[in-house]
Coordinates of N, CA and C in Angstrom, one line a residue:
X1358 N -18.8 2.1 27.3 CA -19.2 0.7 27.4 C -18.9 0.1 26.1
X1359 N -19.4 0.7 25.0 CA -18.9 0.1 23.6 C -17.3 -0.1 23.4
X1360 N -17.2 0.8 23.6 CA -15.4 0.7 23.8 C -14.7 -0.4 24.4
X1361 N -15.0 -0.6 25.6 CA -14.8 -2.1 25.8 C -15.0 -3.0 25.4
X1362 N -16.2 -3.0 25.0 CA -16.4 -4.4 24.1 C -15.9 -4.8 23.0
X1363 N -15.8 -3.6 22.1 CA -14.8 -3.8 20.8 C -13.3 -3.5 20.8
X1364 N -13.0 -3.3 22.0 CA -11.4 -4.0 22.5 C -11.6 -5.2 22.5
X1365 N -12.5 -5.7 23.8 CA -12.2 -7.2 24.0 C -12.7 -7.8 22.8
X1366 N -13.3 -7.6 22.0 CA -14.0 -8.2 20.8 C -12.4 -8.6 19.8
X1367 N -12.1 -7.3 19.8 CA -10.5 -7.0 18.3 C -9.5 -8.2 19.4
X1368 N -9.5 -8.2 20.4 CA -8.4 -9.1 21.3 C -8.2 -10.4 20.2
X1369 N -6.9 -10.6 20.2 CA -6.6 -12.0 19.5 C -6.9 -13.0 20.2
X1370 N -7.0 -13.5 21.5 CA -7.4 -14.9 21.9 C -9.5 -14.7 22.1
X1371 N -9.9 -13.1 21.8 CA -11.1 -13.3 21.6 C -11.8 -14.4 19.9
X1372 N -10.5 -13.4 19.2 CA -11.0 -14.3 17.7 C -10.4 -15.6 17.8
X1373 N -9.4 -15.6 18.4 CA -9.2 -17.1 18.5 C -9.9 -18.2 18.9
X1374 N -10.9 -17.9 20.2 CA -11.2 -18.6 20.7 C -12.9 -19.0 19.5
X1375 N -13.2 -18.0 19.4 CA -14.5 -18.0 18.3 C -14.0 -19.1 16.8
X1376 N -13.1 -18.8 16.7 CA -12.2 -19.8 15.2 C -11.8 -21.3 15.6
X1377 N -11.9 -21.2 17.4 CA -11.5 -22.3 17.6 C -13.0 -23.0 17.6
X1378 N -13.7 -22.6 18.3 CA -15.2 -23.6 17.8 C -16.2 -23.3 17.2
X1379 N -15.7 -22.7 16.1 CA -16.5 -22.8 14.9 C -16.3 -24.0 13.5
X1380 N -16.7 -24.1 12.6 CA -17.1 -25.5 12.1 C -16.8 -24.7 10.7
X1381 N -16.0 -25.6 10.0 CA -15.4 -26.0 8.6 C -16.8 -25.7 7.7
X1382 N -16.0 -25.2 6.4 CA -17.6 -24.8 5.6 C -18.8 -26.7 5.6
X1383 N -18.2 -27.8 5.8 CA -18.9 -28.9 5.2 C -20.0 -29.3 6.7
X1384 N -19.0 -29.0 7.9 CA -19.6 -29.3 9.5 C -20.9 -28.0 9.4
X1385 N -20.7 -26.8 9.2 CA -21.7 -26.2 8.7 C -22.9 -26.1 8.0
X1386 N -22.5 -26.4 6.9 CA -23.8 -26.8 6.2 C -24.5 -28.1 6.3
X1387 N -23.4 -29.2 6.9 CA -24.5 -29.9 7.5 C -25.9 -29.6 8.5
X1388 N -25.8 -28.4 9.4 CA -26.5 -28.1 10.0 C -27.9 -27.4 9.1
X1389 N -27.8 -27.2 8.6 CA -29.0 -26.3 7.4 C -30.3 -28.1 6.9
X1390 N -31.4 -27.2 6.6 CA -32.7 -27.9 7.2 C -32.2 -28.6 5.7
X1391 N -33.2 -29.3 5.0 CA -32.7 -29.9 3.7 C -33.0 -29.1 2.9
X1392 N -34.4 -28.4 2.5 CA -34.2 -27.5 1.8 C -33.8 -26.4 1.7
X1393 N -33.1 -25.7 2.8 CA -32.2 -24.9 2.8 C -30.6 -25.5 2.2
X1394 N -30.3 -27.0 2.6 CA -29.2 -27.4 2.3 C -29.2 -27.9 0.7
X1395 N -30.1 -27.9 -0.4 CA -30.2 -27.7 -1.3 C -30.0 -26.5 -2.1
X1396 N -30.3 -25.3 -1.5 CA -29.9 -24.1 -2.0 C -28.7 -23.8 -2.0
X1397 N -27.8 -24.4 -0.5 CA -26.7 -24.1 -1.1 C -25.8 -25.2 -1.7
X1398 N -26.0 -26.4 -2.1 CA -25.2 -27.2 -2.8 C -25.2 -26.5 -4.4
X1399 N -26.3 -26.0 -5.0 CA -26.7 -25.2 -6.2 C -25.6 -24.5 -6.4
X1400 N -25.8 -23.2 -5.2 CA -25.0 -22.0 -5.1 C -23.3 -22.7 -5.5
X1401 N -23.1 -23.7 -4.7 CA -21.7 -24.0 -4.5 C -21.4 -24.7 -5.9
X1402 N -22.1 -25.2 -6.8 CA -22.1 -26.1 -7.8 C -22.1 -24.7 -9.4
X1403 N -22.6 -23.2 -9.1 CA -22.2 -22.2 -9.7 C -21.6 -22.1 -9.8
X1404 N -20.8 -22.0 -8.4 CA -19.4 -21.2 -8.3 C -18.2 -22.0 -8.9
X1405 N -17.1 -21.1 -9.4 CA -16.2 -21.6 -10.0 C -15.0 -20.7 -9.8
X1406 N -13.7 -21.1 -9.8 CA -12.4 -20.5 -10.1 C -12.0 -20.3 -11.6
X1407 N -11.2 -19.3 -12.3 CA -10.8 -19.9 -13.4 C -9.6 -20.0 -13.2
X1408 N -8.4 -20.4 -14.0 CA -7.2 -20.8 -13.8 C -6.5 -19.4 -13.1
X1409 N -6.9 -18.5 -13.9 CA -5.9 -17.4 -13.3 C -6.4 -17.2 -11.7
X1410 N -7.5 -16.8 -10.9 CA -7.9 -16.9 -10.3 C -6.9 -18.0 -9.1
X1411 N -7.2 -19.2 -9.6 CA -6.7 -20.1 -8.8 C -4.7 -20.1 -8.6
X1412 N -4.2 -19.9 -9.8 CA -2.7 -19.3 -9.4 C -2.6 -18.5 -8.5
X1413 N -3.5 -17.6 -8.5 CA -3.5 -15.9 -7.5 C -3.5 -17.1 -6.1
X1414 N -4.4 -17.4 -5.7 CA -4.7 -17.5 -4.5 C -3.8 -18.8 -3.9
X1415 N -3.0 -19.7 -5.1 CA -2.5 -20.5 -4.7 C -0.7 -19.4 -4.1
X1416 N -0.8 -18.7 -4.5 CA 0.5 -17.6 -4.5 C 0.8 -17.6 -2.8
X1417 N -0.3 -17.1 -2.5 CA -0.6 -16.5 -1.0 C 0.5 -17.7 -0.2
X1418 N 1.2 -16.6 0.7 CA 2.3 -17.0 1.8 C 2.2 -17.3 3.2
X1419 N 1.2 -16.0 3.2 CA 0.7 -15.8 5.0 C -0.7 -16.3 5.0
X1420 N -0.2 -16.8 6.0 CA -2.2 -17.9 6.7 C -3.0 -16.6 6.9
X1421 N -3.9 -16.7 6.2 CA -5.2 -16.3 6.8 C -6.1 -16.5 7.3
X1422 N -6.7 -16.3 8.5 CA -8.4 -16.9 9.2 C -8.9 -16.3 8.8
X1423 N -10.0 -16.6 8.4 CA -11.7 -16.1 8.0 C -12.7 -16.3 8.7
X1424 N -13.2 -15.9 9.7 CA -14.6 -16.5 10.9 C -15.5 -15.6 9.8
X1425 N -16.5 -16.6 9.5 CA -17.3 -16.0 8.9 C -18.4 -16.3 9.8
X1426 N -19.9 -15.0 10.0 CA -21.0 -15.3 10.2 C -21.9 -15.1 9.8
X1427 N -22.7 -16.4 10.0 CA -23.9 -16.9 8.7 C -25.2 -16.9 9.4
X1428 N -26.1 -17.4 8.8 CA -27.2 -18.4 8.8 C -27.3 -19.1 7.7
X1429 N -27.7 -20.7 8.3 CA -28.4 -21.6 6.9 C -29.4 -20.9 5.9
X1430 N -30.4 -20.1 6.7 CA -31.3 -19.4 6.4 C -31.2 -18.4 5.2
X1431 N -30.2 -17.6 5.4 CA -29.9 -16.3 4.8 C -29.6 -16.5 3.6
X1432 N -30.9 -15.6 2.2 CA -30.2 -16.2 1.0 C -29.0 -15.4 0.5
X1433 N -28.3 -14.6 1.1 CA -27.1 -13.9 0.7 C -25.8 -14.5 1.0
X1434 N -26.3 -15.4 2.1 CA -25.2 -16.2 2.7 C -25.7 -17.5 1.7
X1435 N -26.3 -18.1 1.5 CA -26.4 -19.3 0.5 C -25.6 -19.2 -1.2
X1436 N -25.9 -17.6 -1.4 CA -25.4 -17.1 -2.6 C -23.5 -17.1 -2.5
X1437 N -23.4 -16.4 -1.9 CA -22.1 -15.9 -1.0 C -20.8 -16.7 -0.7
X1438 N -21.3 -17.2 0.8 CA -20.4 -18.3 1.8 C -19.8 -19.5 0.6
X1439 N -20.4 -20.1 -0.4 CA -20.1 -21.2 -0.9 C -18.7 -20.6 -1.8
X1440 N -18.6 -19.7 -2.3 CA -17.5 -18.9 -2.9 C -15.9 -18.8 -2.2
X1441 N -16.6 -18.9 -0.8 CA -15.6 -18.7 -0.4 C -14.8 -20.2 0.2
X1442 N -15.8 -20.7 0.3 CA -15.7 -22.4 0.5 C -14.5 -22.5 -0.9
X1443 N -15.2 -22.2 -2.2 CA -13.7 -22.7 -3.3 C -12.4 -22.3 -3.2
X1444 N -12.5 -20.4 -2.8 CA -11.1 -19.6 -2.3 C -10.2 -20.7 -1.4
X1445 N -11.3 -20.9 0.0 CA -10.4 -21.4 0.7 C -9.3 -22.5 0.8
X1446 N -10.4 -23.5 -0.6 CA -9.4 -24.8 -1.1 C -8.8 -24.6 -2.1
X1447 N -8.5 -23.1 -2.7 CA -7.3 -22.9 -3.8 C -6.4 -22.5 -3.1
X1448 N -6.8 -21.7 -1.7 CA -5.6 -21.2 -1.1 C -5.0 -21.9 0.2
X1449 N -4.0 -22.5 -0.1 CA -3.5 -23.3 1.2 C -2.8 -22.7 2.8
X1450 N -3.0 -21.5 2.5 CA -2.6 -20.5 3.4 C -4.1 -20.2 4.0
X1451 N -5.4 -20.2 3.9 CA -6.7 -20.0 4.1 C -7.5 -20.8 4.6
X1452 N -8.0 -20.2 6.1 CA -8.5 -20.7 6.7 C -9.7 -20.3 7.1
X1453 N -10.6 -21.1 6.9 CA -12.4 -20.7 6.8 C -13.2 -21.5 7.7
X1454 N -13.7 -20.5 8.2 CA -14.7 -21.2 9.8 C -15.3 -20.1 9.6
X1455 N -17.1 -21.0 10.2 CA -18.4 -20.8 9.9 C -18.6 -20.8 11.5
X1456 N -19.6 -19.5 11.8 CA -20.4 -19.6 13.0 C -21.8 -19.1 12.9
X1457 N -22.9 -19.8 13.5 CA -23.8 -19.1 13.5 C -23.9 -17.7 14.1
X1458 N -24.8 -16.8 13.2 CA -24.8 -15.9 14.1 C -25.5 -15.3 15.2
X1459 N -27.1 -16.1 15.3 CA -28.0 -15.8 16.1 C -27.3 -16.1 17.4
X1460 N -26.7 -17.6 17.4 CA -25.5 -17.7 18.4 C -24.4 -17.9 19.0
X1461 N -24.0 -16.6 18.0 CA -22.9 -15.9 18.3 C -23.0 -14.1 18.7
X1462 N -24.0 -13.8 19.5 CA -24.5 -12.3 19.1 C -23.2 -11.7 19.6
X1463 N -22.1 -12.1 20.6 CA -21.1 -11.7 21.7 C -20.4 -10.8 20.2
X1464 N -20.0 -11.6 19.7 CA -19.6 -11.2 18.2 C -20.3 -10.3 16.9
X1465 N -21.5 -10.9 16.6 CA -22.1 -9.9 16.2 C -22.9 -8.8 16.2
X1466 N -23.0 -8.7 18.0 CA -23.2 -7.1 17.9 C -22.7 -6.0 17.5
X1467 N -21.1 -6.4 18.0 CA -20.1 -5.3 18.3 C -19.6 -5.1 16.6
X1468 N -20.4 -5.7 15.5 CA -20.0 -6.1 14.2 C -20.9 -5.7 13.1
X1469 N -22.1 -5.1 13.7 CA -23.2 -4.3 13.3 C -23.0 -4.0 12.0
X1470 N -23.9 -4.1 10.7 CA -23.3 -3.1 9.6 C -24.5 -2.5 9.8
X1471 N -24.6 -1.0 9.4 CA -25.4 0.0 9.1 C -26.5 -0.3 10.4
X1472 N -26.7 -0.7 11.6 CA -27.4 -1.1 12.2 C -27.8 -2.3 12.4
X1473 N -26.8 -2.8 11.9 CA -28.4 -4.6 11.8 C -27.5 -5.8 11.6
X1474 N -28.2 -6.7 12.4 CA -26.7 -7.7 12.4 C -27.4 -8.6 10.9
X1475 N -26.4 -7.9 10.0 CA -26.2 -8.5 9.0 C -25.5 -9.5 8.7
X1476 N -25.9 -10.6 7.4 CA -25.2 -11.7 7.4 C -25.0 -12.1 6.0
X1477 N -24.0 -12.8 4.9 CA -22.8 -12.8 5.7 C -21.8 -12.1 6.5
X1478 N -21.0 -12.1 7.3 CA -19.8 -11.0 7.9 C -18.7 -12.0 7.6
X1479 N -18.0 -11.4 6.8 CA -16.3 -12.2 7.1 C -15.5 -11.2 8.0
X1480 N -14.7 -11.8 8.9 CA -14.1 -11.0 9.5 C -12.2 -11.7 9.5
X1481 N -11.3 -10.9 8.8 CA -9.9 -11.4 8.1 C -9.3 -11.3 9.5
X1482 N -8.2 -11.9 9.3 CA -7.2 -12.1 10.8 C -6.3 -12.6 10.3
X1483 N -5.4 -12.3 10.9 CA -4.0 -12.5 10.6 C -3.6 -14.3 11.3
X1484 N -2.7 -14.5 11.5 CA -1.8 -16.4 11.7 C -2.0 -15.5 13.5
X1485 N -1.8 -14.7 13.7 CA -1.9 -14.8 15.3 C -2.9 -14.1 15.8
X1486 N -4.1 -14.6 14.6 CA -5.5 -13.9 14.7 C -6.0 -12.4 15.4
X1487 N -4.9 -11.5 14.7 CA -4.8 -9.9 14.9 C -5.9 -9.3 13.4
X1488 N -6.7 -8.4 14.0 CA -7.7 -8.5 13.0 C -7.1 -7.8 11.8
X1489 N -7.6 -7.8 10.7 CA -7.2 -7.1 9.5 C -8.2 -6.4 8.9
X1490 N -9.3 -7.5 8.9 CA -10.7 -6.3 7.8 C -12.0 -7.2 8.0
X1491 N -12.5 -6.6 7.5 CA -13.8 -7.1 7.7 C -14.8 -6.8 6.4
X1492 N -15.7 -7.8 5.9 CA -16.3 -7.6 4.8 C -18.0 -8.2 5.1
X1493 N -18.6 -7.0 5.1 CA -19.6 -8.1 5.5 C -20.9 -7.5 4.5
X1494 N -22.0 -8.2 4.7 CA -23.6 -8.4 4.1 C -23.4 -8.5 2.7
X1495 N -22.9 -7.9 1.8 CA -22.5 -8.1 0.6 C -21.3 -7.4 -0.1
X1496 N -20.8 -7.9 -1.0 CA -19.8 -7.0 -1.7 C -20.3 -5.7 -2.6
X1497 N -19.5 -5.6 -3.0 CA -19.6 -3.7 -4.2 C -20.5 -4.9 -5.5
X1498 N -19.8 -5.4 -6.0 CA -20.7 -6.0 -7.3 C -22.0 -6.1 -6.6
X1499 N -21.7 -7.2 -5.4 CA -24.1 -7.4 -5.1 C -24.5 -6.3 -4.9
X1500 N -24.1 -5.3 -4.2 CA -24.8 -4.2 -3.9 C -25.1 -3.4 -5.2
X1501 N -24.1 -3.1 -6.4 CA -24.9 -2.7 -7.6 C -25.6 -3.5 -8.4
X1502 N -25.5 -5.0 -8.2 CA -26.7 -6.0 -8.4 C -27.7 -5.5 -8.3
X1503 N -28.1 -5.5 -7.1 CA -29.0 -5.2 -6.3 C -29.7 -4.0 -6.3
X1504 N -28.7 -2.6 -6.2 CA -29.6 -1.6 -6.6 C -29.8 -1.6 -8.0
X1505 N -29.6 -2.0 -8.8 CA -29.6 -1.8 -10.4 C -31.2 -1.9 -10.4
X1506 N -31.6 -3.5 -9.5 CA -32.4 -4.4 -10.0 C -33.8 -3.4 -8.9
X1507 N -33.3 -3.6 -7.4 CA -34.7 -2.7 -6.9 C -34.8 -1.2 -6.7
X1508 N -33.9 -0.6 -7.4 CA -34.1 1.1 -7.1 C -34.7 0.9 -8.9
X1509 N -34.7 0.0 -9.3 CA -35.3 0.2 -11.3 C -36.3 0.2 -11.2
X1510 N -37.4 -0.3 -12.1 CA -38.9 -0.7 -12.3 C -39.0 -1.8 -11.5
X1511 N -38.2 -3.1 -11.8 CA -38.9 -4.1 -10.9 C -38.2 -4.8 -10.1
X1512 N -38.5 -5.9 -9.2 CA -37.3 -6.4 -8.0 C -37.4 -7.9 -8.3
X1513 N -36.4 -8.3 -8.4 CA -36.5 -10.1 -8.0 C -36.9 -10.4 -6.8
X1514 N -37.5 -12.1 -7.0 CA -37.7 -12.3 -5.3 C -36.2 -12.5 -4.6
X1515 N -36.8 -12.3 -3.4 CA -35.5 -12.5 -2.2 C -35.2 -14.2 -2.5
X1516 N -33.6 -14.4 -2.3 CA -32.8 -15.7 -2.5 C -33.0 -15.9 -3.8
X1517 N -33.1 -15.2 -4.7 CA -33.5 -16.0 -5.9 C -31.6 -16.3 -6.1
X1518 N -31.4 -17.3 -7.3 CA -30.0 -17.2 -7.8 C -29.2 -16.3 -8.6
X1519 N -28.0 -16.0 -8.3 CA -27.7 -14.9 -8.9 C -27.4 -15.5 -10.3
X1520 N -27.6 -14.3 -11.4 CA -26.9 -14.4 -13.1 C -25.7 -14.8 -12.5
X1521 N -25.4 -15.7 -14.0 CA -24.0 -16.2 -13.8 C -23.4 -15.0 -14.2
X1522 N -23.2 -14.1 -14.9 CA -22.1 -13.0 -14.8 C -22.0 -12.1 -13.5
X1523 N -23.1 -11.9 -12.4 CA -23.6 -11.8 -10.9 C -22.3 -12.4 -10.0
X1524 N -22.5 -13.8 -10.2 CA -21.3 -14.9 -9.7 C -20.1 -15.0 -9.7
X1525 N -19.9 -14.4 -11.3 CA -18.7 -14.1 -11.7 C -18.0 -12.6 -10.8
X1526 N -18.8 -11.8 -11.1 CA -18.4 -10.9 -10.3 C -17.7 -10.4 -9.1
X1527 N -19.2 -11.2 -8.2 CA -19.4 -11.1 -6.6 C -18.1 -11.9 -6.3
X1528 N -18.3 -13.4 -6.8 CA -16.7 -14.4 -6.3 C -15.4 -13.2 -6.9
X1529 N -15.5 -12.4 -7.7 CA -13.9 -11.6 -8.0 C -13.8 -10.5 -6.9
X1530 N -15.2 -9.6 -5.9 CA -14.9 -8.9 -5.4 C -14.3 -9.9 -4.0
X1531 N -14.7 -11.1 -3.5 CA -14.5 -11.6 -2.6 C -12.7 -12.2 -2.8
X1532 N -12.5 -12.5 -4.0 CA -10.8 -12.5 -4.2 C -10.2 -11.4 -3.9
X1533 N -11.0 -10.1 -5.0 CA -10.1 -8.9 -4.8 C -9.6 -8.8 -2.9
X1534 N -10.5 -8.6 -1.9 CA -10.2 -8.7 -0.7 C -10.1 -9.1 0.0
X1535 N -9.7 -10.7 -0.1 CA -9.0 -11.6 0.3 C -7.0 -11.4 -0.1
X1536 N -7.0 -11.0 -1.5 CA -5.9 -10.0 -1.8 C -5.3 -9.4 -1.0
X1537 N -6.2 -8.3 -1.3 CA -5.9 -6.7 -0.4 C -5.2 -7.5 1.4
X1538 N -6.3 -8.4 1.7 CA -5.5 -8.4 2.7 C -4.4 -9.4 3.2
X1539 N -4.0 -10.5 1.9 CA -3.1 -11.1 2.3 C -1.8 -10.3 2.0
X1540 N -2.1 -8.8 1.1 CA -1.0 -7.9 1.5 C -0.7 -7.5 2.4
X1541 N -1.8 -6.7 2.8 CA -1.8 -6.0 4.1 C -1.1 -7.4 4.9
X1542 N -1.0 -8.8 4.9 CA -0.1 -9.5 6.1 C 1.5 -9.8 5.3
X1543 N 1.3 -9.9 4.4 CA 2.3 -10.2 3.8 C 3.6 -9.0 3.9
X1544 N 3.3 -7.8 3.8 CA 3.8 -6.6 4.1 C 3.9 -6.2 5.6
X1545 N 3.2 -7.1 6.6 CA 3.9 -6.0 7.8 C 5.2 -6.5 8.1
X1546 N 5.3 -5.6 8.7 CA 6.9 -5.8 9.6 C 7.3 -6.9 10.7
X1547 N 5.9 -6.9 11.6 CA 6.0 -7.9 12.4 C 6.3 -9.6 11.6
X1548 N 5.5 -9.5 10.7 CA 5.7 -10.7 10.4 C 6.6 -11.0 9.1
X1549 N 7.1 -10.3 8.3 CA 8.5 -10.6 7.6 C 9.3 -9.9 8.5
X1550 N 9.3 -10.1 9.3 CA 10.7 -10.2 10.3 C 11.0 -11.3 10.9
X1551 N 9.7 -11.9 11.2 CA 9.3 -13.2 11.8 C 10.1 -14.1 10.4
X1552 N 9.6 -14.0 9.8 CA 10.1 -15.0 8.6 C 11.1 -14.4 7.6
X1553 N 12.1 -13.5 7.9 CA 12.7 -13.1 7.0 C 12.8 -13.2 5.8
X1554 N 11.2 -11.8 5.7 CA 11.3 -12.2 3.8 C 11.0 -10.9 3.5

């Protein structure tokens, strides 16, 4: 039975259809309560490119989709999502759509990390929305954030803001594989055949 589902789930007119009505990072956060929508205008007002950064991503050839799934709620996703909101307007090949995920579960069951429908999930796709990768609840930097901070003596509270060197980080792991996979499209066969390059 699972097997089925995560066929029809990986199906390209499945992610298509999910990318088709999902909502642009700004139609998104419109939806978030106001004090939630405060947290992330902060988060988003952190985050930064620096020039090299921004060359990299302005480089990129092949379109990418990104269906990401959120909650307004989620302070990983307030931390997070907004990062990717800047990627997507340095990269003009990059395409970023937000879905909820309480309703979206069709999607995020079959998407589970370690058991639990965690949030953020980015899920990469190729221009004829064939999946590529998936990155979800946090990157390698938050995750050693994170254990640094609660497997030590003491914990921050949950949502708190990340250190700006945190920021710096987490936004270079979310480039790094944004990267990785506009090689992986840039390199297959199907598609520099398509475009002879």
């Amino acid at each position: 039975m699972m097997d089925r589902t995560i066929d029809r789930m990986l199906a390209p007119h499945f992610f298509r259809s999910k990318f088709e009505h999902a909502a642009d990072y700004a139609d998104y956060i419109a939806t978030a309560k106001p004090h939630e929508r405060t947290n992330w205008d902060a988060s988003h007002n952190r985050a930064s490119l620096d020039p090299t950064q921004r060359a990299l991503l302005a480089s990129f050839t092949r379109n990418i989709n990104i269906l990401v799934l959120s909650g307004t709620w989620c302070g990983d996703c307030v931390q997070q999502c907004p990062m990717l909101d800047h990627i997507a307007h340095a990269a003009p090949t990059v395409h970023l759509r937000f879905l909820d995920r309480d309703a979206n579960l069709d999607l995020a069951e079959p998407l589970r990390i370690c058991g639990g429908l965690r949030v953020p999930t980015a899920v990469f796709l190729n221009e004829d929305f064939e999946f590529i990768s998936i990155l979800g609840d946090r990157t390698l930097s938050r995750y050693r954030q994170i254990a640094a901070k609660q497997l030590g003596a003491a914990c921050p509270l949950p949502g708190a803001p990340l250190a700006p060197q945190d920021t710096i980080e987490t936004l270079q792991d979310w480039i790094n594989e944004l990267e990785r996979v506009h090689l992986i499209a840039r390199l297959s066969p199907k598609l520099r055949e398509r475009y002879s390059d």
